[in-house]
Coordinates of C-alpha atoms in Angstrom, one line a residue:
M23 CA -16.6 -23.5 -18.2
S24 CA -14.7 -26.7 -18.6
S25 CA -14.7 -29.0 -15.5
V26 CA -10.9 -29.6 -15.9
I27 CA -10.3 -25.8 -15.5
A28 CA -12.8 -25.3 -12.7
E29 CA -11.4 -28.2 -10.7
I30 CA -9.7 -27.2 -7.6
Q31 CA -6.3 -28.8 -7.4
R32 CA -4.2 -29.3 -4.3
I33 CA -0.5 -28.5 -4.9
E34 CA 2.7 -27.6 -3.1
L35 CA 4.7 -24.6 -4.3
R36 CA 8.0 -23.7 -2.7
G37 CA 7.0 -25.4 0.5
H38 CA 3.5 -24.0 0.7
P39 CA 0.4 -26.2 0.4
L40 CA -2.1 -24.5 -1.9
K41 CA -5.3 -24.9 -3.8
A42 CA -5.3 -23.8 -7.4
I43 CA -7.6 -23.3 -10.4
G44 CA -6.2 -23.0 -13.9
D45 CA -3.0 -23.6 -15.7
L46 CA -0.4 -24.8 -13.1
N47 CA 2.4 -24.3 -15.6
N48 CA 2.1 -20.5 -14.9
L49 CA 3.5 -21.2 -11.5
N50 CA 6.7 -22.5 -13.0
Q51 CA 7.5 -19.1 -14.5
N52 CA 9.8 -16.5 -12.9
L53 CA 7.2 -14.7 -10.8
L54 CA 7.1 -11.0 -10.1
G55 CA 5.0 -10.2 -7.1
I56 CA 3.3 -6.7 -7.1
M57 CA 2.0 -5.1 -3.9
C58 CA 0.6 -1.8 -2.8
S59 CA -0.8 -0.4 0.4
Q60 CA -4.5 0.7 0.5
S61 CA -3.5 4.3 0.2
C62 CA -1.1 5.4 -2.6
P63 CA 0.2 8.9 -3.4
G64 CA -0.8 10.3 -6.7
D65 CA 2.7 10.3 -8.2
L66 CA 3.1 6.6 -7.4
V67 CA -0.3 5.8 -9.0
L68 CA 0.9 7.2 -12.3
K69 CA 4.4 5.7 -12.0
G70 CA 2.9 2.4 -11.0
F71 CA 0.5 2.3 -14.0
D72 CA 3.4 3.0 -16.3
A73 CA 5.6 0.3 -14.7
V74 CA 2.8 -2.3 -14.9
K75 CA 2.1 -1.5 -18.6
Q76 CA 5.8 -2.2 -19.3
I77 CA 5.7 -5.4 -17.2
R78 CA 2.6 -6.5 -19.2
D79 CA 4.2 -5.6 -22.5
Q80 CA 7.3 -7.5 -21.6
G81 CA 5.2 -10.6 -20.9
I82 CA 6.3 -10.9 -17.3
T83 CA 4.2 -13.3 -15.1
V84 CA 2.8 -11.4 -12.2
V85 CA 1.4 -12.7 -8.9
S86 CA -0.6 -10.6 -6.5
G87 CA -3.6 -10.7 -4.1
F88 CA -5.0 -7.7 -6.1
H89 CA -6.8 -6.5 -2.9
S90 CA -6.0 -2.7 -2.6
S91 CA -7.6 -0.2 -5.0
M92 CA -4.3 0.2 -6.8
E93 CA -3.8 -3.6 -7.1
K94 CA -7.3 -4.0 -8.5
D95 CA -6.5 -1.4 -11.2
I96 CA -3.2 -3.2 -11.9
F97 CA -5.1 -6.5 -12.3
E98 CA -7.3 -4.8 -15.0
I99 CA -4.2 -3.5 -16.8
L100 CA -2.5 -6.9 -16.7
L101 CA -5.6 -8.7 -18.1
R102 CA -5.3 -6.5 -21.3
G103 CA -2.2 -8.4 -22.1
S104 CA -1.6 -12.0 -22.9
Q105 CA 1.0 -12.9 -20.3
P106 CA 0.1 -15.2 -17.4
V107 CA -1.4 -13.6 -14.3
I108 CA -1.7 -15.4 -10.9
H109 CA -4.3 -14.2 -8.5
C110 CA -3.7 -15.2 -4.9
L111 CA -7.0 -15.2 -3.0
A112 CA -7.1 -14.2 0.7
K113 CA -10.1 -16.5 1.3
A114 CA -11.1 -20.1 0.7
I115 CA -10.8 -21.0 -3.0
G116 CA -13.8 -23.4 -2.6
A117 CA -16.0 -20.5 -1.7
Y118 CA -14.8 -18.4 -4.7
R119 CA -17.0 -18.0 -7.7
I120 CA -15.0 -17.1 -10.8
P121 CA -16.6 -14.0 -12.3
E122 CA -18.0 -14.4 -15.8
N123 CA -15.6 -11.9 -17.3
L124 CA -12.6 -13.9 -15.9
R125 CA -13.7 -17.4 -17.0
P126 CA -12.3 -17.0 -20.5
R127 CA -8.9 -16.0 -19.0
V128 CA -8.9 -19.1 -16.8
E129 CA -10.0 -21.3 -19.7
S130 CA -7.3 -19.8 -22.0
G131 CA -4.6 -20.5 -19.4
Q132 CA -3.8 -16.8 -18.9
L133 CA -5.2 -16.6 -15.4
T134 CA -4.3 -19.0 -12.6
I135 CA -6.0 -18.6 -9.2
I136 CA -4.3 -19.8 -6.0
A137 CA -5.0 -19.6 -2.3
P138 CA -3.5 -20.9 0.9
V139 CA -5.4 -23.9 2.3
F140 CA -8.0 -21.9 4.3
P141 CA -11.0 -23.6 5.9
I142 CA -14.1 -23.6 3.5
A143 CA -15.8 -21.3 6.1
E144 CA -13.2 -18.6 5.4
K145 CA -15.4 -16.9 2.8
R146 CA -14.4 -13.3 3.5
I147 CA -11.1 -11.4 3.2
T148 CA -9.9 -10.5 6.7
K149 CA -6.8 -8.7 8.0
N150 CA -5.3 -12.1 8.9
T151 CA -6.1 -13.8 5.6
S152 CA -4.7 -10.7 3.7
V153 CA -1.4 -10.9 5.7
M154 CA -1.2 -14.7 4.9
C155 CA -1.8 -13.9 1.2
N156 CA 0.9 -11.2 1.2
K157 CA 3.4 -13.5 2.8
L158 CA 2.6 -16.2 0.3
V159 CA 3.1 -13.8 -2.6
M160 CA 6.4 -12.8 -1.3
D161 CA 7.5 -16.4 -0.7
I162 CA 6.7 -17.6 -4.2
S163 CA 7.9 -14.6 -6.1
D164 CA 11.4 -14.4 -7.5
Q165 CA 11.2 -10.6 -7.2
V166 CA 8.7 -8.3 -5.6
L167 CA 7.8 -4.8 -6.8
I168 CA 6.3 -2.5 -4.2
I169 CA 4.3 0.4 -5.7
H170 CA 3.9 1.9 -2.3
A171 CA 3.9 0.7 1.3
H172 CA 2.5 2.9 4.0
E173 CA 5.2 3.8 6.6
G174 CA 4.6 1.7 9.7
G175 CA 2.0 -0.6 8.0
N176 CA 1.9 -4.4 7.9
L177 CA 3.5 -4.4 4.4
V178 CA 6.5 -2.5 5.7
R179 CA 6.9 -4.9 8.6
E180 CA 6.9 -7.8 6.2
I181 CA 9.3 -6.1 3.8
T182 CA 11.7 -5.5 6.8
F183 CA 11.6 -9.1 7.7
R184 CA 12.1 -10.2 4.0
R185 CA 15.1 -7.8 3.5
K186 CA 16.9 -9.5 6.4
N187 CA 16.5 -12.8 4.5
G188 CA 17.9 -11.4 1.3
S189 CA 14.7 -11.2 -0.8
Q190 CA 14.9 -9.2 -4.0
I191 CA 12.4 -6.4 -3.3
F192 CA 12.1 -3.2 -5.4
A193 CA 10.1 0.0 -5.1
I194 CA 9.0 2.6 -7.5
N195 CA 11.3 5.6 -7.4
S196 CA 9.6 8.5 -5.5
P197 CA 10.3 10.6 -2.5
N198 CA 7.1 9.0 -1.1
N199 CA 9.0 5.7 -1.0
N200 CA 12.2 7.0 0.6
H201 CA 11.4 5.1 3.8
L202 CA 11.6 1.9 1.7
F203 CA 14.9 2.8 0.2
E204 CA 16.2 3.4 3.7
L205 CA 15.3 -0.2 4.4
G206 CA 17.5 -1.3 1.5
L207 CA 15.0 -1.8 -1.3
R208 CA 16.3 -1.2 -4.7
K209 CA 14.8 1.3 -7.2
W210 CA 12.7 -0.3 -9.9
E211 CA 14.1 0.7 -13.4

């Protein structure tokens, strides 16, 4: 892997100090954040996969932490395309080893890896670092798509806060997301 690509760069994006690996030009695109709670109802899994395939095929740049099972599957779907993908780590980027299968994606400029400035000792994903990562994804995204957010969970609390500030947050249309539409989220078309 080229040392230029592997080099960790310190940057600031929309007021957030970050560390990054990869093509920083990807961060200048219109960014669509995608998030999903750990548990996701079956109908939303299928609808979410369909939406992500459309997003990929339209070449939309996506940013996510890719932590939940659904988000991990979304990451794999997105990597089958050629559009930029931004992976926001919920741990120190200096402790992260880029998996062999992702190195060509970083080298080609498709995959950019970012993280808040965590202490190097922050080698594991914790509840606190996940919350920080989710907040960062929402802050740097032009729009956010919620596949599903568990009622009463941390993601719903963050969405409630963001809606009060006018953020553009959408959710997949399903009765399982009615609680999100009651908060004022728009239906993803």
